[in-house]
């Protein structure tokens, strides 16, 4: 199971790196073209904008996994260990419910945008808005994978676990 989880995390990270590289190449090409020839790619801004939207949602699960989202831990740390575990279980349930709700809302919104097309690329906006349900579905998977460790000990940052 651990190998499958590592493969999933690696694949998620690789997709992010490749997406960021592609976005950088398009934007770099556009800047160079604008200054060397006086012309720019008409679709480059859209590609950059939509890539950034997708990269944000695709990376949110990895950020969740690393504890990089905003969190208030003072109340949790003030509780005894059983209370901490109960609070973490409640947090997991609330997050799971919120992520599932956002997948549902994202699919609904994505379907509402199916008839609209982007200005330059002329792609259905449905594919741009698909980033939301896909990203929240990935967050559900990441949450499910880290839930047992989180319930036992909370989120351990890499530098904390290295120090013991």
PDB file of N, CA and C in Angstrom, residues 71-92 95 149-156:
ATOM      1  N   UNK A  71      -3.621  26.519   9.283  1.00  0.00           N
ATOM      2  CA  UNK A  71      -4.151  25.687  10.365  1.00  0.00           C
ATOM      3  C   UNK A  71      -3.907  26.384  11.698  1.00  0.00           C
ATOM      4  N   UNK A  72      -4.795  26.142  12.626  1.00  0.00           N
ATOM      5  CA  UNK A  72      -4.635  26.651  13.985  1.00  0.00           C
ATOM      6  C   UNK A  72      -4.500  25.428  14.878  1.00  0.00           C
ATOM      7  N   UNK A  73      -3.322  25.248  15.442  1.00  0.00           N
ATOM      8  CA  UNK A  73      -3.063  24.026  16.215  1.00  0.00           C
ATOM      9  C   UNK A  73      -3.040  24.263  17.722  1.00  0.00           C
ATOM     10  N   UNK A  74      -3.155  25.517  18.159  1.00  0.00           N
ATOM     11  CA  UNK A  74      -3.068  25.795  19.595  1.00  0.00           C
ATOM     12  C   UNK A  74      -4.124  25.057  20.398  1.00  0.00           C
ATOM     13  N   UNK A  75      -5.370  25.064  19.931  1.00  0.00           N
ATOM     14  CA  UNK A  75      -6.450  24.400  20.660  1.00  0.00           C
ATOM     15  C   UNK A  75      -6.203  22.902  20.721  1.00  0.00           C
ATOM     16  N   UNK A  76      -5.759  22.348  19.617  1.00  0.00           N
ATOM     17  CA  UNK A  76      -5.500  20.908  19.579  1.00  0.00           C
ATOM     18  C   UNK A  76      -4.373  20.533  20.535  1.00  0.00           C
ATOM     19  N   UNK A  77      -3.314  21.311  20.552  1.00  0.00           N
ATOM     20  CA  UNK A  77      -2.166  20.996  21.400  1.00  0.00           C
ATOM     21  C   UNK A  77      -2.473  21.179  22.885  1.00  0.00           C
ATOM     22  N   UNK A  78      -3.479  21.985  23.206  1.00  0.00           N
ATOM     23  CA  UNK A  78      -3.849  22.213  24.606  1.00  0.00           C
ATOM     24  C   UNK A  78      -4.655  21.048  25.183  1.00  0.00           C
ATOM     25  N   UNK A  79      -5.180  20.199  24.320  1.00  0.00           N
ATOM     26  CA  UNK A  79      -6.016  19.078  24.782  1.00  0.00           C
ATOM     27  C   UNK A  79      -5.152  17.886  25.182  1.00  0.00           C
ATOM     28  N   UNK A  80      -5.694  17.016  26.041  1.00  0.00           N
ATOM     29  CA  UNK A  80      -5.000  15.752  26.326  1.00  0.00           C
ATOM     30  C   UNK A  80      -5.002  14.872  25.068  1.00  0.00           C
ATOM     31  N   UNK A  81      -4.197  13.845  25.056  1.00  0.00           N
ATOM     32  CA  UNK A  81      -4.014  13.044  23.834  1.00  0.00           C
ATOM     33  C   UNK A  81      -5.318  12.473  23.282  1.00  0.00           C
ATOM     34  N   UNK A  82      -6.233  12.011  24.142  1.00  0.00           N
ATOM     35  CA  UNK A  82      -7.515  11.488  23.658  1.00  0.00           C
ATOM     36  C   UNK A  82      -8.352  12.601  23.035  1.00  0.00           C
ATOM     37  N   UNK A  83      -8.315  13.773  23.640  1.00  0.00           N
ATOM     38  CA  UNK A  83      -9.030  14.921  23.091  1.00  0.00           C
ATOM     39  C   UNK A  83      -8.450  15.346  21.754  1.00  0.00           C
ATOM     40  N   UNK A  84      -7.126  15.300  21.644  1.00  0.00           N
ATOM     41  CA  UNK A  84      -6.473  15.625  20.369  1.00  0.00           C
ATOM     42  C   UNK A  84      -6.924  14.664  19.279  1.00  0.00           C
ATOM     43  N   UNK A  85      -6.952  13.384  19.630  1.00  0.00           N
ATOM     44  CA  UNK A  85      -7.355  12.367  18.652  1.00  0.00           C
ATOM     45  C   UNK A  85      -8.810  12.576  18.226  1.00  0.00           C
ATOM     46  N   UNK A  86      -9.680  12.897  19.159  1.00  0.00           N
ATOM     47  CA  UNK A  86     -11.097  13.149  18.846  1.00  0.00           C
ATOM     48  C   UNK A  86     -11.239  14.387  17.973  1.00  0.00           C
ATOM     49  N   UNK A  87     -10.501  15.434  18.289  1.00  0.00           N
ATOM     50  CA  UNK A  87     -10.552  16.659  17.485  1.00  0.00           C
ATOM     51  C   UNK A  87     -10.027  16.396  16.078  1.00  0.00           C
ATOM     52  N   UNK A  88      -8.946  15.618  15.962  1.00  0.00           N
ATOM     53  CA  UNK A  88      -8.422  15.282  14.629  1.00  0.00           C
ATOM     54  C   UNK A  88      -9.430  14.462  13.834  1.00  0.00           C
ATOM     55  N   UNK A  89     -10.148  13.560  14.497  1.00  0.00           N
ATOM     56  CA  UNK A  89     -11.185  12.781  13.800  1.00  0.00           C
ATOM     57  C   UNK A  89     -12.293  13.703  13.304  1.00  0.00           C
ATOM     58  N   UNK A  90     -12.691  14.655  14.124  1.00  0.00           N
ATOM     59  CA  UNK A  90     -13.703  15.622  13.715  1.00  0.00           C
ATOM     60  C   UNK A  90     -13.210  16.460  12.535  1.00  0.00           C
ATOM     61  N   UNK A  91     -11.974  16.899  12.610  1.00  0.00           N
ATOM     62  CA  UNK A  91     -11.391  17.678  11.511  1.00  0.00           C
ATOM     63  C   UNK A  91     -11.401  16.870  10.225  1.00  0.00           C
ATOM     64  N   UNK A  92     -11.021  15.610  10.303  1.00  0.00           N
ATOM     65  CA  UNK A  92     -11.021  14.744   9.111  1.00  0.00           C
ATOM     66  C   UNK A  92     -12.417  14.619   8.517  1.00  0.00           C
ATOM     67  N   UNK A  95     -13.417  17.964   6.890  1.00  0.00           N
ATOM     68  CA  UNK A  95     -12.689  18.132   5.623  1.00  0.00           C
ATOM     69  C   UNK A  95     -13.238  17.213   4.541  1.00  0.00           C
ATOM     70  N   UNK A 149      -2.272   8.241   9.724  1.00  0.00           N
ATOM     71  CA  UNK A 149      -1.116   8.871  10.392  1.00  0.00           C
ATOM     72  C   UNK A 149      -1.539  10.139  11.126  1.00  0.00           C
ATOM     73  N   UNK A 150      -2.446  10.905  10.511  1.00  0.00           N
ATOM     74  CA  UNK A 150      -2.909  12.145  11.128  1.00  0.00           C
ATOM     75  C   UNK A 150      -3.676  11.849  12.419  1.00  0.00           C
ATOM     76  N   UNK A 151      -4.500  10.828  12.403  1.00  0.00           N
ATOM     77  CA  UNK A 151      -5.248  10.463  13.612  1.00  0.00           C
ATOM     78  C   UNK A 151      -4.313  10.062  14.750  1.00  0.00           C
ATOM     79  N   UNK A 152      -3.265   9.333  14.415  1.00  0.00           N
ATOM     80  CA  UNK A 152      -2.331   8.862  15.437  1.00  0.00           C
ATOM     81  C   UNK A 152      -1.480   9.977  16.020  1.00  0.00           C
ATOM     82  N   UNK A 153      -0.946  10.830  15.143  1.00  0.00           N
ATOM     83  CA  UNK A 153       0.067  11.766  15.644  1.00  0.00           C
ATOM     84  C   UNK A 153      -0.069  13.182  15.127  1.00  0.00           C
ATOM     85  N   UNK A 154      -1.081  13.502  14.376  1.00  0.00           N
ATOM     86  CA  UNK A 154      -1.170  14.838  13.801  1.00  0.00           C
ATOM     87  C   UNK A 154      -0.235  14.951  12.615  1.00  0.00           C
ATOM     88  N   UNK A 155      -0.143  16.137  12.071  1.00  0.00           N
ATOM     89  CA  UNK A 155       0.754  16.340  10.942  1.00  0.00           C
ATOM     90  C   UNK A 155       2.159  16.596  11.448  1.00  0.00           C
ATOM     91  N   UNK A 156       3.071  15.784  11.009  1.00  0.00           N
ATOM     92  CA  UNK A 156       4.478  15.963  11.349  1.00  0.00           C
ATOM     93  C   UNK A 156       5.168  16.599  10.157  1.00  0.00           C
TER      94      UNK A 156
END
